[in-house]
Coordinates of C-alpha atoms and ligand atoms in Angstrom, one line a residue:
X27 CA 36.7 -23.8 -5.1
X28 CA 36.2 -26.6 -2.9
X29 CA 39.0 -27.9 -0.7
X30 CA 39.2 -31.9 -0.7
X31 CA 36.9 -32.3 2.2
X32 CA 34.4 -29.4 0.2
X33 CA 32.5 -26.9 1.7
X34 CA 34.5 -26.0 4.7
X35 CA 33.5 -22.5 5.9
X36 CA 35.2 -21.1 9.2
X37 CA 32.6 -19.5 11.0
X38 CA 34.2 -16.3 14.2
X39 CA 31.7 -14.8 16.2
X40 CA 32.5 -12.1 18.6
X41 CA 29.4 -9.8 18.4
X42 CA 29.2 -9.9 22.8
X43 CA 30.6 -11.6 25.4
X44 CA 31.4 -15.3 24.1
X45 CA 34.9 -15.4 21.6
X46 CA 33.6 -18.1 19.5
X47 CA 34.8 -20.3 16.3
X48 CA 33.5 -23.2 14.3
X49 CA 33.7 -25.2 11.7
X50 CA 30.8 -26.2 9.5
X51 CA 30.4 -28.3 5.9
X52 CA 28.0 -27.6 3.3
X53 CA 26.0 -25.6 6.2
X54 CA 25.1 -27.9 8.2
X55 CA 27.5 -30.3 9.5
X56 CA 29.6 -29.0 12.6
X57 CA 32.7 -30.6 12.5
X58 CA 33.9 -28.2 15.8
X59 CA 32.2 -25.7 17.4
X60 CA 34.3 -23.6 20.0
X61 CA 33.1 -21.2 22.5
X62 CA 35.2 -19.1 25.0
X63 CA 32.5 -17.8 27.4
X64 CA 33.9 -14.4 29.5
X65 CA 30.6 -15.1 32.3
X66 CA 33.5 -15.0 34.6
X67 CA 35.0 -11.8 33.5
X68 CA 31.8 -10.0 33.5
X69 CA 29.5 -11.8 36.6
X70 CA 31.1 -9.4 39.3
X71 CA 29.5 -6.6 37.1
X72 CA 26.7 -8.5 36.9
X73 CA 26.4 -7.5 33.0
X74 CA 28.7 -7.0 30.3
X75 CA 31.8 -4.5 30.6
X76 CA 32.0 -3.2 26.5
X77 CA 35.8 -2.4 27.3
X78 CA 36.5 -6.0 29.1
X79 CA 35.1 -7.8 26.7
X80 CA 37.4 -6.2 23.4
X81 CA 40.2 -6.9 25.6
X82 CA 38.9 -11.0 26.3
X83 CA 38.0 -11.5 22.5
X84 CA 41.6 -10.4 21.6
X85 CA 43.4 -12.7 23.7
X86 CA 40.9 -15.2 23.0
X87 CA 40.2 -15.2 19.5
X88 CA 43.5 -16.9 18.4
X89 CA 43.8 -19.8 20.9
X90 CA 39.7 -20.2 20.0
X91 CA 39.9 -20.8 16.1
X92 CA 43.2 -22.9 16.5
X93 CA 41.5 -25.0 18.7
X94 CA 38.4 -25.5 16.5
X95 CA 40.6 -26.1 13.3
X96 CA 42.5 -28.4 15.2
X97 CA 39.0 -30.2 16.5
X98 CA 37.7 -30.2 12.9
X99 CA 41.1 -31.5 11.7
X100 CA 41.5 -29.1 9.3
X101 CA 44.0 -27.5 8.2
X102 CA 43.8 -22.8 7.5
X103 CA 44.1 -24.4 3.4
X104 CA 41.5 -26.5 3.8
X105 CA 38.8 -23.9 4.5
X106 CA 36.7 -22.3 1.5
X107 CA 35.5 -19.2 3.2
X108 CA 35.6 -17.1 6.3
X109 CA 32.3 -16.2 7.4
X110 CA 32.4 -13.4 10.3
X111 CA 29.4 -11.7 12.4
X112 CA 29.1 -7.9 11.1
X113 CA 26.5 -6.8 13.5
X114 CA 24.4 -5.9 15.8
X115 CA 26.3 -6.1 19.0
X116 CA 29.0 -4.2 20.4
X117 CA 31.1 -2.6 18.1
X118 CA 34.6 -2.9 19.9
X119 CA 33.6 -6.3 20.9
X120 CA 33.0 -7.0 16.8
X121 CA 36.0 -5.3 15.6
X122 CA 37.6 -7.9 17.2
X123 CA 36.2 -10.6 15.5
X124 CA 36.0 -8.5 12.2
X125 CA 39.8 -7.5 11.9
X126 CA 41.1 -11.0 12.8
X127 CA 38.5 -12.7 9.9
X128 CA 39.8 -9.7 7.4
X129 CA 43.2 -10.5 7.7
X130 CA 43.0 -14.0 7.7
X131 CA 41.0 -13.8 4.5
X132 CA 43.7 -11.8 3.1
X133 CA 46.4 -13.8 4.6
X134 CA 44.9 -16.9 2.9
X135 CA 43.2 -15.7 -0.1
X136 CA 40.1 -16.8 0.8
X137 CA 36.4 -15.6 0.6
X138 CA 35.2 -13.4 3.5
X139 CA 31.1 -13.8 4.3
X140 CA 29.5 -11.2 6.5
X141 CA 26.7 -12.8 8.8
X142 CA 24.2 -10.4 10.7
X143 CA 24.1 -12.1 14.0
X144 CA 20.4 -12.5 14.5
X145 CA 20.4 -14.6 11.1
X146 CA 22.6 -16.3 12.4
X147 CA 20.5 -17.5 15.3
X148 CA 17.4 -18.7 13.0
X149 CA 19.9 -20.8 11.0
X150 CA 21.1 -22.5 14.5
X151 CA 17.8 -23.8 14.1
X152 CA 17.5 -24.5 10.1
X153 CA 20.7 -26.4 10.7
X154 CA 19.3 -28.8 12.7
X155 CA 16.7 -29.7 11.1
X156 CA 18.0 -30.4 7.8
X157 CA 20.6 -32.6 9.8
X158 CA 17.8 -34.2 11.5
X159 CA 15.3 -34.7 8.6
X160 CA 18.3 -36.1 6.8
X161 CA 19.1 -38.7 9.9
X162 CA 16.0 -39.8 9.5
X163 CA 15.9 -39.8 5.6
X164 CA 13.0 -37.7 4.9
X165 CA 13.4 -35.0 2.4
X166 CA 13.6 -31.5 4.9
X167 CA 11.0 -29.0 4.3
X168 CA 12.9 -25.6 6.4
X169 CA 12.9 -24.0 2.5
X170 CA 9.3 -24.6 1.7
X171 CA 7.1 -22.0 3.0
X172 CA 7.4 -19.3 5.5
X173 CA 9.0 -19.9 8.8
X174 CA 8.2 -17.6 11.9
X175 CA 11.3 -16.7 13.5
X176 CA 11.6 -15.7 17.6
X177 CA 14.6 -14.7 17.8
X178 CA 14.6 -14.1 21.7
X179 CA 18.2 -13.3 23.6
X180 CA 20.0 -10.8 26.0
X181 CA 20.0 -8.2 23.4
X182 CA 17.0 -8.8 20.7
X183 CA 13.3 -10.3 20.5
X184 CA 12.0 -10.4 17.3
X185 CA 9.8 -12.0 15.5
X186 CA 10.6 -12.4 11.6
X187 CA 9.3 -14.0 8.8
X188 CA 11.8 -16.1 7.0
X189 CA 11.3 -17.1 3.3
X190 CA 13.9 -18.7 1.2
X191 CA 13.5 -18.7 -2.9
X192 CA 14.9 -16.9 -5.8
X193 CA 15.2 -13.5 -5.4
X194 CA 17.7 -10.6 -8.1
X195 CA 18.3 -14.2 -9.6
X196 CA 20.2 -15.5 -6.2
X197 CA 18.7 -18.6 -4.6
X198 CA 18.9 -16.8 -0.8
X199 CA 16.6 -16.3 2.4
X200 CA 15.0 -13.2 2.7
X201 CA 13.5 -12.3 6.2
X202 CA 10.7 -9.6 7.3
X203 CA 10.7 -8.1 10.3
X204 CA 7.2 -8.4 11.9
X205 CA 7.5 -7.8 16.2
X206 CA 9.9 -6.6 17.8
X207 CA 10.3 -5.3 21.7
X208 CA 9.3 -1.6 22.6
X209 CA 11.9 -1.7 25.1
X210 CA 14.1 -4.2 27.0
X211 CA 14.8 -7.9 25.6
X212 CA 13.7 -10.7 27.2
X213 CA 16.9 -11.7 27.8
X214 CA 17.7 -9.1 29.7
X215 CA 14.9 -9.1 31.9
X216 CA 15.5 -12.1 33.0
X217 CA 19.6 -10.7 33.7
X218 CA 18.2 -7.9 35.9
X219 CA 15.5 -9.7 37.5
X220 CA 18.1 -12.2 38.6
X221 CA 20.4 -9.5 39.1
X222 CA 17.0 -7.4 41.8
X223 CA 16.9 -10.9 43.6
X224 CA 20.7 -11.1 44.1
X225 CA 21.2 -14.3 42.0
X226 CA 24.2 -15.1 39.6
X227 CA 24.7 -13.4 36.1
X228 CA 23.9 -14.3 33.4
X229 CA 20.4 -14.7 34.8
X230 CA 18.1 -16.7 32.6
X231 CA 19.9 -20.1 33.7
X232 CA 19.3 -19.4 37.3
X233 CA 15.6 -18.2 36.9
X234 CA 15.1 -21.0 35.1
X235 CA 16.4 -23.3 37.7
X236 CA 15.0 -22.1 40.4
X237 CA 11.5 -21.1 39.0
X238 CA 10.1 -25.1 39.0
X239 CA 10.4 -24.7 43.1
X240 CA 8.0 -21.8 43.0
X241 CA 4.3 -21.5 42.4
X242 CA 3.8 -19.7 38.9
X243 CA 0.3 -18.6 39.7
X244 CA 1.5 -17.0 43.1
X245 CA 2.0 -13.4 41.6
X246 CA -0.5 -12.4 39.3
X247 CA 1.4 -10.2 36.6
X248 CA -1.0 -8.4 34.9
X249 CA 0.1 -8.5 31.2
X250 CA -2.5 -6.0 29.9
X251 CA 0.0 -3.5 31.3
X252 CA 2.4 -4.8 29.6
X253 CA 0.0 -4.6 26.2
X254 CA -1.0 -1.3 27.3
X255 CA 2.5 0.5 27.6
X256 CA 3.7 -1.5 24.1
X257 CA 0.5 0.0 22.3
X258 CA 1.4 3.7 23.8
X259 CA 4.6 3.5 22.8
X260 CA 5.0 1.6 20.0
X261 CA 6.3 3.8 17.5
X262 CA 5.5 2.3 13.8
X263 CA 8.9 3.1 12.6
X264 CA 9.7 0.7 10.1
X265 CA 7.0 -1.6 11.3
X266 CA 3.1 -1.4 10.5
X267 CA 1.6 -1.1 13.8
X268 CA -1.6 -2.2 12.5
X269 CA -0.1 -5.5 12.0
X270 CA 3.0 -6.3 13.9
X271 CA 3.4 -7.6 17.3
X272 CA 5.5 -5.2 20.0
X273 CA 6.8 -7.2 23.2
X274 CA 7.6 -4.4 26.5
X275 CA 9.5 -6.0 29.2
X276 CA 10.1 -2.8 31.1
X277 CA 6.7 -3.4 32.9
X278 CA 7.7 -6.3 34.6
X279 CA 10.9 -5.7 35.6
X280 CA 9.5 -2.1 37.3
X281 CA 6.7 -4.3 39.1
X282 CA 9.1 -6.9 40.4
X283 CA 11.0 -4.0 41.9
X284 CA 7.9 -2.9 43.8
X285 CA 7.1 -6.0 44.9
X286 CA 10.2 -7.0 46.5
X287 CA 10.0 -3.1 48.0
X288 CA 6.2 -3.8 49.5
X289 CA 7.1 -7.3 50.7
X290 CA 10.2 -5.9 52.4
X291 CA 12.9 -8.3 50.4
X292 CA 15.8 -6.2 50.4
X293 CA 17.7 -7.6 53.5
X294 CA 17.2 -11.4 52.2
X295 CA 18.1 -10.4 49.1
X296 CA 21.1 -8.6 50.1
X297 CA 22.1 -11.9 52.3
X298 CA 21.7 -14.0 49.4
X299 CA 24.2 -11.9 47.2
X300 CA 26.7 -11.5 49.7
X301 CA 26.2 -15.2 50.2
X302 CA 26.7 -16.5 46.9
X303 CA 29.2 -14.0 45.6
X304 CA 31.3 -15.6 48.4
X305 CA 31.9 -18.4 46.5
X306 CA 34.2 -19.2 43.7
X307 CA 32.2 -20.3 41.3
X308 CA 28.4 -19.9 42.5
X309 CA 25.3 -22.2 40.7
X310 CA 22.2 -22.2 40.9
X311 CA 21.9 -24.7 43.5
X312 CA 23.6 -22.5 45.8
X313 CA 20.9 -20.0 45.6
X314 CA 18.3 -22.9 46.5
X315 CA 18.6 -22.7 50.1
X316 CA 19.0 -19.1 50.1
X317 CA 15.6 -18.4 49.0
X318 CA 12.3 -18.4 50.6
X319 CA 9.2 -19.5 49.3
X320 CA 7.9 -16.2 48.8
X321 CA 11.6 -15.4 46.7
X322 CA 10.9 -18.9 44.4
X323 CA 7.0 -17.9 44.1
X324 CA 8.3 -14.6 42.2
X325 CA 10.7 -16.2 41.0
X326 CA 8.3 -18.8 39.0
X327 CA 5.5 -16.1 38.4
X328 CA 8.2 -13.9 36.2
X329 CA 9.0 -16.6 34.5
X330 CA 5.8 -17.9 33.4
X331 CA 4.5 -14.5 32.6
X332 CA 7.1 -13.9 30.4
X333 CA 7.2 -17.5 28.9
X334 CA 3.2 -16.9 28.3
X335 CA 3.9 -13.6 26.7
X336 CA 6.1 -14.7 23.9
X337 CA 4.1 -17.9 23.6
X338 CA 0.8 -15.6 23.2
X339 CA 1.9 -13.2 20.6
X340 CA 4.6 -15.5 18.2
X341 CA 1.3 -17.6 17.7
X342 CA -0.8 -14.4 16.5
X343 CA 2.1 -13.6 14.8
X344 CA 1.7 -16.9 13.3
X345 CA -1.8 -17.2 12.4
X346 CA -1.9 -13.8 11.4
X347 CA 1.3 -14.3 8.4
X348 CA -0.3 -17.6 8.0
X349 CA 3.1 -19.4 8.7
X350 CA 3.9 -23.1 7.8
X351 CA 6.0 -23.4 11.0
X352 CA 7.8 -21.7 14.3
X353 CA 11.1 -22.0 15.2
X354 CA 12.3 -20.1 18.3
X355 CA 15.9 -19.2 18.7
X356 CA 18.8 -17.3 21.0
X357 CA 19.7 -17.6 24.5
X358 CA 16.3 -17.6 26.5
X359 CA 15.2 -20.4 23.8
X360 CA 17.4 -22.8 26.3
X361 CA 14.4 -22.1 28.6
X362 CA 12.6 -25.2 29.8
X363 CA 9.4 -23.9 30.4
X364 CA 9.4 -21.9 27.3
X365 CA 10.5 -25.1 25.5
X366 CA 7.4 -26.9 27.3
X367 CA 4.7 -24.5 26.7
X368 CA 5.7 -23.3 22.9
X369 CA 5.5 -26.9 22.4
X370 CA 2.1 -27.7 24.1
X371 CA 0.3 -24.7 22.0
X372 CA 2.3 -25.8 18.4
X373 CA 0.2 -29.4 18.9
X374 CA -2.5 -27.6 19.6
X375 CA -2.3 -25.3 16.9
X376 CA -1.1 -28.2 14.5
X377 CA 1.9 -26.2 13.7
X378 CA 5.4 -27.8 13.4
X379 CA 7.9 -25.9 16.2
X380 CA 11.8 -26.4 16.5
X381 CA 14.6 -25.1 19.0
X382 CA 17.6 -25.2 18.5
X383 CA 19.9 -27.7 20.6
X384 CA 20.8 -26.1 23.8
X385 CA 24.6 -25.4 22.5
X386 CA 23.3 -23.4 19.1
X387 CA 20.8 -21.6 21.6
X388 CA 23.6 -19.5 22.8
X389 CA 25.9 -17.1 20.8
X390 CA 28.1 -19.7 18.8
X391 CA 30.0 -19.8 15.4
X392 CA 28.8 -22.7 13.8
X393 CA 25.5 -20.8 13.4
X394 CA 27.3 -18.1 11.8
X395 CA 29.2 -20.4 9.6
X396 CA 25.4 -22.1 8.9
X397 CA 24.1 -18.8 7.5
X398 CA 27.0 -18.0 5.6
X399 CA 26.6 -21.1 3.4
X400 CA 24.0 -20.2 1.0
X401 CA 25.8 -16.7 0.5
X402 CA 28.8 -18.5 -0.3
X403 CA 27.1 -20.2 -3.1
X404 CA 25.8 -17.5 -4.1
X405 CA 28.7 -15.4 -4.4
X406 CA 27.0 -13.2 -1.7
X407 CA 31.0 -11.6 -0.6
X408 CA 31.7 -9.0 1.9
X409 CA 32.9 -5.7 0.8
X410 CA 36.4 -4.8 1.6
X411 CA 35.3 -1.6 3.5
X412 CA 33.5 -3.8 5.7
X413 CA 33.5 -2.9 9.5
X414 CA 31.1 -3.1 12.9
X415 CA 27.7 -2.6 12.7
X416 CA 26.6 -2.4 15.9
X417 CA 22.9 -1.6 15.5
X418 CA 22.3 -3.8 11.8
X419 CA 19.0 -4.6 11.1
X420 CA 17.8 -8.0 9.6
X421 CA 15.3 -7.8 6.8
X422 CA 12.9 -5.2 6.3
Ligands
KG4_510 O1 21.9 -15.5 22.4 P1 22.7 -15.1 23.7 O2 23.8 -16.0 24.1 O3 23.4 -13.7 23.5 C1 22.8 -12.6 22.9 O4 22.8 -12.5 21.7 O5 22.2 -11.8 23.7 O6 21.6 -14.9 24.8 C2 22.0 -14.6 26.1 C3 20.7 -14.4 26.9 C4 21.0 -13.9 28.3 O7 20.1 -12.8 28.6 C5 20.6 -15.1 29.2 O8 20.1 -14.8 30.5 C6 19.6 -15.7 28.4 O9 20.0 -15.6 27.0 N1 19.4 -17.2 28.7 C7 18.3 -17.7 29.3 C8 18.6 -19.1 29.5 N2 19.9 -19.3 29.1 C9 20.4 -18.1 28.6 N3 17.1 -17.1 29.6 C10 16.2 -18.0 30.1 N4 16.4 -19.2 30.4 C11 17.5 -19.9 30.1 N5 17.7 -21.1 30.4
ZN511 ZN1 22.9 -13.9 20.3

């Protein structure tokens, strides 16, 4: 039933390193969206601790969702359902959020929804544009026709179909898993590279500042190796690999290594670390002056190689499943250049493209909350034996 205000679900997401809560209304109106980031906890590290993280969603998760209820003005009553992140991610990290959503449900009597993570990261995006389409009156269209899905972050790149319509007589989106990485994440190349050149963690935000400064065609990164080694080891799994796309961004990582051996970089870099990890609370434009050009000219060359990889094979992926449009979502979709050059080949290619706004491209609840809506209306409940799934898959 409906509270008052109607439609209210709270959304808790705890699947990493970010304790998160929101509140969202009929699915896509955020009326507070709460994140406690734990970058602080886990920079020294220079990725994330499993153990320090529990330990930070615990005493965060209170203090998080009574801040967000209080930001939504809501009261616990007023919410219809509690939609939690059930996987994939780290599974004490997710018990966390898990348990606290349980017994609140219980506590409150109220609906639990179980969201898989990287669904809720496409519906950062369907969010958005049904609030935007509707801001601008226009009937929205995310619902009509298949949408291809990058879901790109520290953890996942995938690329899935996403098709909403009636299916075992539910109205719900169904999703198809068509590429996928071989090996590492883009996301978390871009946290070790950073990590190789002595920058600030988490790395994508300082590659990305730093890489306009650099010359992108200064280090020639030969992608057919990357294409090579996907191809090799691409096992087909439950993927055809006659017809999905695999992503490897081992390659790259291993040939950035190298270079910075051959080129003799290890002392700068090792200046620039101690350097920055000197001050309190380090940005990017700290690391400007410590880097030479030849540092920044990496730097930029990564990044466009990378950028140009996903670009190149979400639009095969997208001609070849004939899709109606491209969304591309998760952390590394806050990347500028990514953001420019998915956008200049989607006008070429007379294909509609959305991001999400750079506050749903991170982990967030409200996103969760988004993708719980329809399952809600549904009836689409979690089970009561419901726990972590750390390695959940989304669609088939
Ligand atoms: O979606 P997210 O917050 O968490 C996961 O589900 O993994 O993504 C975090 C990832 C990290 O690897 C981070 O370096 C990357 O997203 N990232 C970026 C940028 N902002 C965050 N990568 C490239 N450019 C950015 N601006
Ligand atoms: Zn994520």
């Amino acid at each position: 039933m409906d509270s008052p205000l109607g439609g209210l679900i709270l959304g808790i997401e705890s699947s990493c390193d970010e304790t998160a809560a929101a509140v969202v209304r009929h699915g896509t109106e955020i009326l507070s969206n709460t994140v406690a980031s734990q970058i602080a906890v886990h920079s020294p590290y220079g990725g994330v601790v499993p153990e320090l993280a529990s330990r930070e969603h615990l005493r965060n998760i209170l203090p998080v969702v009574r801040a967000t209820l209080r930001e939504a003005g809501v009261a616990y009553q007023d919410i219809d359902a509690i939609a939690v992140t059930e996987g994939p991610g780290l599974a004490g990290a997710l018990l966390v959020g898990i348990s606290f959503a349980k017994s609140l449900a219980l506590a409150l009597g109220k609906p639990l929804v179980a969201v898989n993570h990287l669904e809720g990261h496409i519906h950062a995006v369907l969010l958005e544009e049904v609030r935007r389409a509707a801001s601008e009156d226009e009937p929205h269209n995310v619902e009509k026709g298949q949408t291809l899905a990058l879901v790109v972050s520290g953890g996942h790149t995938h690329l899935y179909l996403a098709d909403f319509g009636e299916t075992a007589g539910r109205a719900r989106w169904t999703y198809r898993n068509v590429g996928r990485t071989v090996d590492d994440a883009a996301g978390e190349a871009f946290d070790k590279v950073a990590k190789l050149l002595g920058l600030g963690y988490p790395g994508g935000p300082w590659i990305d500042a730093l890489a306009p400064h650099g010359n992108p065609d200064a280090v020639p990164f030969t992608f057919s190796q990357i294409k090579a080694k996907a191809h090799r080891r691409g096992e087909p799994g439950a993927l055809d690999p006659t017809e999905n796309i695999y992503f490897s961004f081992s390659g790259i990582k291993t040939a950035m290594l190298r270079y910075t051996k051959v080129y003799e970089m290890g002392a700068s870099i090792e200046t620039r670390h101690t350097a920055l990890s000197k001050l309190e609370n380090p940005k990017p434009a700290d690391a400007l002056p410590l880097c030479d050009q030849r540092t920044l000219d990496l730097i930029a060359s990564f990044q466009r190689s990378v950028v140009d990889d996903l670009r190149r094979k979400t639009f095969r992926a997208a001609e070849r499943f004939h899709a109606q449009r491209v969304i591309v979502s998760g952390g590394v979709a806050a990347n500028r250049e990514l953001r420019v050059r998915f956008t200049a080949e989607a006008i070429e290619q007379h294909l509609p493209i959305a991001f999400p706004s750079m506050a749903l491209a991170t982990d967030n609840a409200a996103m969760i909350a988004a993708a719980a809506w329809p399952k809600f209306v549904s009836g689409s409940f979690a089970e009561e034996g419901l726990t972590a799934e750390p390695s959940l898959a989304l669609g088939r």
